[in-house]
Short mmCIF file of C-alpha atoms and ligand atoms in Angstrom, two decimals:
data_model
loop_
_atom_site.label_atom_id
_atom_site.label_comp_id
_atom_site.label_asym_id
_atom_site.label_seq_id
_atom_site.Cartn_x
_atom_site.Cartn_y
_atom_site.Cartn_z
CA UNK A 1 26.68 15.57 -0.99
CA UNK A 2 24.29 13.50 -2.28
CA UNK A 3 26.41 9.83 -2.27
CA UNK A 4 25.99 10.79 2.24
CA UNK A 5 22.24 10.30 1.76
CA UNK A 6 23.08 6.65 0.80
CA UNK A 7 22.82 4.03 2.85
CA UNK A 8 24.46 1.33 1.14
CA UNK A 9 25.02 0.35 -2.51
CA UNK A 10 22.77 -2.45 -3.25
CA UNK A 11 24.27 -2.85 -7.18
CA UNK A 12 26.86 -1.19 -8.75
CA UNK A 13 27.41 0.03 -12.27
CA UNK A 14 29.59 -3.12 -12.65
CA UNK A 15 26.77 -5.46 -11.66
CA UNK A 16 23.94 -3.29 -13.24
CA UNK A 17 25.50 -3.46 -16.34
CA UNK A 18 26.93 -7.12 -16.69
CA UNK A 19 23.42 -7.78 -15.93
CA UNK A 20 21.85 -5.28 -18.48
CA UNK A 21 23.83 -7.17 -21.34
CA UNK A 22 22.40 -10.77 -20.10
CA UNK A 23 18.71 -9.09 -20.63
CA UNK A 24 19.59 -7.69 -23.69
CA UNK A 25 21.19 -11.25 -24.73
CA UNK A 26 18.00 -12.96 -24.37
CA UNK A 27 15.82 -10.43 -25.85
CA UNK A 28 18.07 -10.51 -28.85
CA UNK A 29 17.28 -14.29 -29.02
CA UNK A 30 13.94 -14.24 -28.07
CA UNK A 31 13.09 -11.62 -30.84
CA UNK A 32 15.59 -12.77 -33.65
CA UNK A 33 14.18 -11.15 -36.65
CA UNK A 34 11.47 -8.48 -35.28
CA UNK A 35 11.65 -4.89 -35.07
CA UNK A 36 10.51 -4.80 -30.90
CA UNK A 37 8.73 -1.42 -30.20
CA UNK A 38 10.07 -0.58 -26.52
CA UNK A 39 8.04 1.95 -24.56
CA UNK A 40 9.73 3.21 -21.69
CA UNK A 41 8.03 4.08 -18.75
CA UNK A 42 9.32 7.73 -17.80
CA UNK A 43 11.06 9.23 -16.39
CA UNK A 44 12.36 6.01 -13.93
CA UNK A 45 13.46 4.11 -16.49
CA UNK A 46 15.28 6.11 -18.78
CA UNK A 47 18.90 4.94 -17.84
CA UNK A 48 18.61 1.97 -17.92
CA UNK A 49 16.45 1.94 -21.53
CA UNK A 50 19.29 3.70 -22.56
CA UNK A 51 21.41 1.33 -21.08
CA UNK A 52 19.25 -2.03 -23.03
CA UNK A 53 18.70 -0.99 -25.88
CA UNK A 54 22.45 -0.89 -26.65
CA UNK A 55 22.52 -4.53 -25.81
CA UNK A 56 19.89 -5.30 -28.23
CA UNK A 57 21.16 -6.81 -31.54
CA UNK A 58 17.57 -7.09 -33.28
CA UNK A 59 15.99 -3.45 -34.53
CA UNK A 60 14.41 -1.71 -31.75
CA UNK A 61 11.72 1.49 -32.05
CA UNK A 62 11.40 3.50 -29.01
CA UNK A 63 8.50 5.57 -27.34
CA UNK A 64 7.68 6.60 -24.35
CA UNK A 65 4.33 7.24 -21.88
CA UNK A 66 4.18 8.74 -18.84
CA UNK A 67 1.84 7.04 -16.52
CA UNK A 68 0.28 6.58 -12.80
CA UNK A 69 -2.13 5.29 -11.13
CA UNK A 70 -4.90 6.92 -8.43
CA UNK A 71 -6.83 4.90 -6.17
CA UNK A 72 -4.43 1.35 -5.50
CA UNK A 73 -4.50 -0.30 -2.94
CA UNK A 74 -5.93 -3.15 -4.20
CA UNK A 75 -6.23 -4.63 -7.52
CA UNK A 76 -9.26 -4.40 -8.15
CA UNK A 77 -8.53 0.09 -8.06
CA UNK A 78 -6.25 1.88 -9.40
CA UNK A 79 -7.41 4.07 -12.25
CA UNK A 80 -4.85 5.22 -14.63
CA UNK A 81 -3.65 8.25 -15.55
CA UNK A 82 -2.26 8.81 -18.60
CA UNK A 83 0.04 11.54 -18.76
CA UNK A 84 1.84 11.39 -21.19
CA UNK A 85 0.57 8.34 -24.75
CA UNK A 86 2.50 7.92 -27.30
CA UNK A 87 3.58 8.96 -30.37
CA UNK A 88 2.77 6.58 -32.52
CA UNK A 89 -0.03 3.31 -33.04
CA UNK A 90 1.44 0.29 -31.73
CA UNK A 91 -1.73 -2.57 -33.65
CA UNK A 92 0.75 -5.40 -34.75
CA UNK A 93 3.56 -4.76 -33.75
CA UNK A 94 5.75 -6.29 -31.18
CA UNK A 95 5.61 -3.85 -27.71
CA UNK A 96 8.27 -4.19 -24.81
CA UNK A 97 7.24 -2.34 -22.23
CA UNK A 98 10.82 -1.32 -20.06
CA UNK A 99 10.30 -0.20 -16.26
CA UNK A 100 12.42 0.81 -13.94
CA UNK A 101 10.91 -1.06 -11.12
CA UNK A 102 8.27 -3.12 -10.08
CA UNK A 103 6.69 -2.55 -6.95
CA UNK A 104 2.55 -3.59 -6.07
CA UNK A 105 2.25 -3.96 -10.07
CA UNK A 106 -0.91 -2.12 -9.91
CA UNK A 107 -0.13 0.19 -12.73
CA UNK A 108 1.51 -2.14 -14.88
CA UNK A 109 -1.20 -4.62 -14.62
CA UNK A 110 -3.60 -0.99 -15.75
CA UNK A 111 -1.20 -0.48 -18.51
CA UNK A 112 -1.07 -3.66 -19.64
CA UNK A 113 -4.94 -3.89 -20.30
CA UNK A 114 -5.03 -0.36 -22.05
CA UNK A 115 -2.05 -1.18 -24.27
CA UNK A 116 -3.90 -5.03 -25.33
CA UNK A 117 -7.05 -2.86 -26.65
CA UNK A 118 -4.77 -1.75 -28.92
CA UNK A 119 -4.31 -5.21 -30.63
CA UNK A 120 -0.06 -5.51 -30.87
CA UNK A 121 0.90 -7.98 -32.46
CA UNK A 122 2.99 -9.29 -28.93
CA UNK A 123 3.48 -7.46 -25.57
CA UNK A 124 5.86 -8.47 -23.10
CA UNK A 125 7.13 -6.30 -19.70
CA UNK A 126 10.95 -6.32 -18.97
CA UNK A 127 11.84 -4.23 -15.49
CA UNK A 128 15.34 -3.53 -14.80
CA UNK A 129 14.11 -4.88 -10.82
CA UNK A 130 11.45 -6.24 -9.17
CA UNK A 131 10.26 -5.83 -5.52
CA UNK A 132 8.38 -9.47 -5.12
CA UNK A 133 7.44 -9.09 -1.22
CA UNK A 134 5.25 -5.82 -2.15
CA UNK A 135 3.25 -7.92 -5.18
CA UNK A 136 -0.37 -6.66 -5.00
CA UNK A 137 -1.66 -7.54 -8.91
CA UNK A 138 -1.29 -10.71 -10.35
CA UNK A 139 0.84 -9.55 -13.56
CA UNK A 140 3.37 -11.94 -15.17
CA UNK A 141 6.57 -10.39 -16.32
CA UNK A 142 8.65 -11.27 -19.00
CA UNK A 143 12.39 -9.79 -18.06
CA UNK A 144 13.67 -9.00 -14.71
CA UNK A 145 17.04 -7.43 -14.13
CA UNK A 146 16.67 -7.97 -10.14
CA UNK A 147 15.05 -9.30 -7.40
CA UNK A 148 15.04 -6.25 -4.86
CA UNK A 149 14.19 -6.21 -1.03
CA UNK A 150 11.73 -4.26 0.89
CA UNK A 151 13.23 -0.91 0.54
CA UNK A 152 13.38 2.41 -0.44
CA UNK A 153 15.61 2.66 -3.12
CA UNK A 154 17.32 5.60 -5.88
CA UNK A 155 19.58 5.63 -8.62
CA UNK A 156 20.34 4.84 -12.18
CA UNK A 157 16.59 5.96 -13.04
CA UNK A 158 14.83 6.31 -9.56
CA UNK A 159 14.74 9.43 -7.50
CA UNK A 160 13.46 10.69 -4.46
CA UNK A 161 11.18 13.85 -4.50
CA UNK A 162 13.38 13.98 -7.89
CA UNK A 163 16.93 13.88 -6.69
CA UNK A 164 19.50 11.19 -7.38
CA UNK A 165 18.15 9.74 -11.01
CA UNK A 166 21.37 10.11 -11.94
CA UNK A 167 23.90 8.28 -9.69
CA UNK A 168 25.06 4.97 -11.72
CA UNK A 169 24.24 3.04 -9.04
CA UNK A 170 21.19 1.43 -7.32
CA UNK A 171 21.53 2.27 -3.75
CA UNK A 172 19.60 2.50 -0.87
CA UNK A 173 18.17 5.60 0.45
CA UNK A 174 19.10 6.67 4.20
CA UNK A 175 15.98 6.55 6.61
CA UNK A 176 16.38 10.18 7.73
CA UNK A 177 15.73 10.89 4.68
CA UNK A 178 12.58 10.32 3.58
CA UNK A 179 10.92 9.95 7.73
P1 IMP B 1 3.65 0.20 -8.62
O1 IMP B 1 4.22 -0.50 -9.59
O2 IMP B 1 2.36 0.52 -9.27
O3 IMP B 1 3.58 -0.07 -7.39
O4 IMP B 1 4.67 1.31 -9.24
C1 IMP B 1 5.84 1.34 -8.68
C2 IMP B 1 6.33 2.62 -9.36
O5 IMP B 1 6.83 3.27 -8.23
C3 IMP B 1 8.04 2.40 -10.41
O6 IMP B 1 7.45 3.58 -11.48
C4 IMP B 1 8.78 3.96 -9.03
O7 IMP B 1 8.23 5.21 -10.00
C5 IMP B 1 7.96 3.70 -8.05
N1 IMP B 1 8.69 3.57 -7.07
C6 IMP B 1 8.47 1.95 -6.54
N2 IMP B 1 9.34 1.46 -5.40
C7 IMP B 1 10.30 2.44 -5.21
C8 IMP B 1 11.56 2.70 -4.84
O8 IMP B 1 12.34 2.31 -4.09
N3 IMP B 1 12.58 3.67 -4.99
C9 IMP B 1 11.87 4.26 -6.31
N4 IMP B 1 10.79 5.14 -6.48
C10 IMP B 1 9.93 3.49 -6.83
MG1 MG B 2 8.40 4.66 -12.43
#
């Protein structure tokens, strides 16, 4: 049973939805009268994105990207690898990147640099989870759902080897499963 692979529940389904409502309200205020162009970073952000946009009161358009960074390790390295790019142009748009988790922050830093070259009207970042202890890249994150400790977590979109994304909560994976 997949639930037996969970060491403990870190954030319950109820806590997630309460916090996402708060984030949605804050974003709605900040973008009042504007259309948000939300970019979900696949695949981890899908579940969060679905709940977040339903709590935003302004207009929202969505698109998705699949990116990764290789050679990562320090802030200066980490080339961006784009597996799936956006379907449309973002010039003049109010772009909000939606992430599941920020760990080292290297991928996001590279992605931000790339998207800024496409001249959006604005560019902000919203992440459900943040691991501050693991940060390498110096990157400003505009909206954070939860700061979490440095543990390997799964559920609510996050995976280990493509498993556990469908769990409705955020949990810590048992050590024996991945070590
Ligand atoms: P980074 O910020 O460039 O190090 O990359 C963050 C990415 O690594 C996230 O988008 C996740 O896909 C993945 N990741 C980091 N920490 C975890 C975790 O605890 N569980 C599952 N995936 C993680
Ligand atoms: Mg990810």
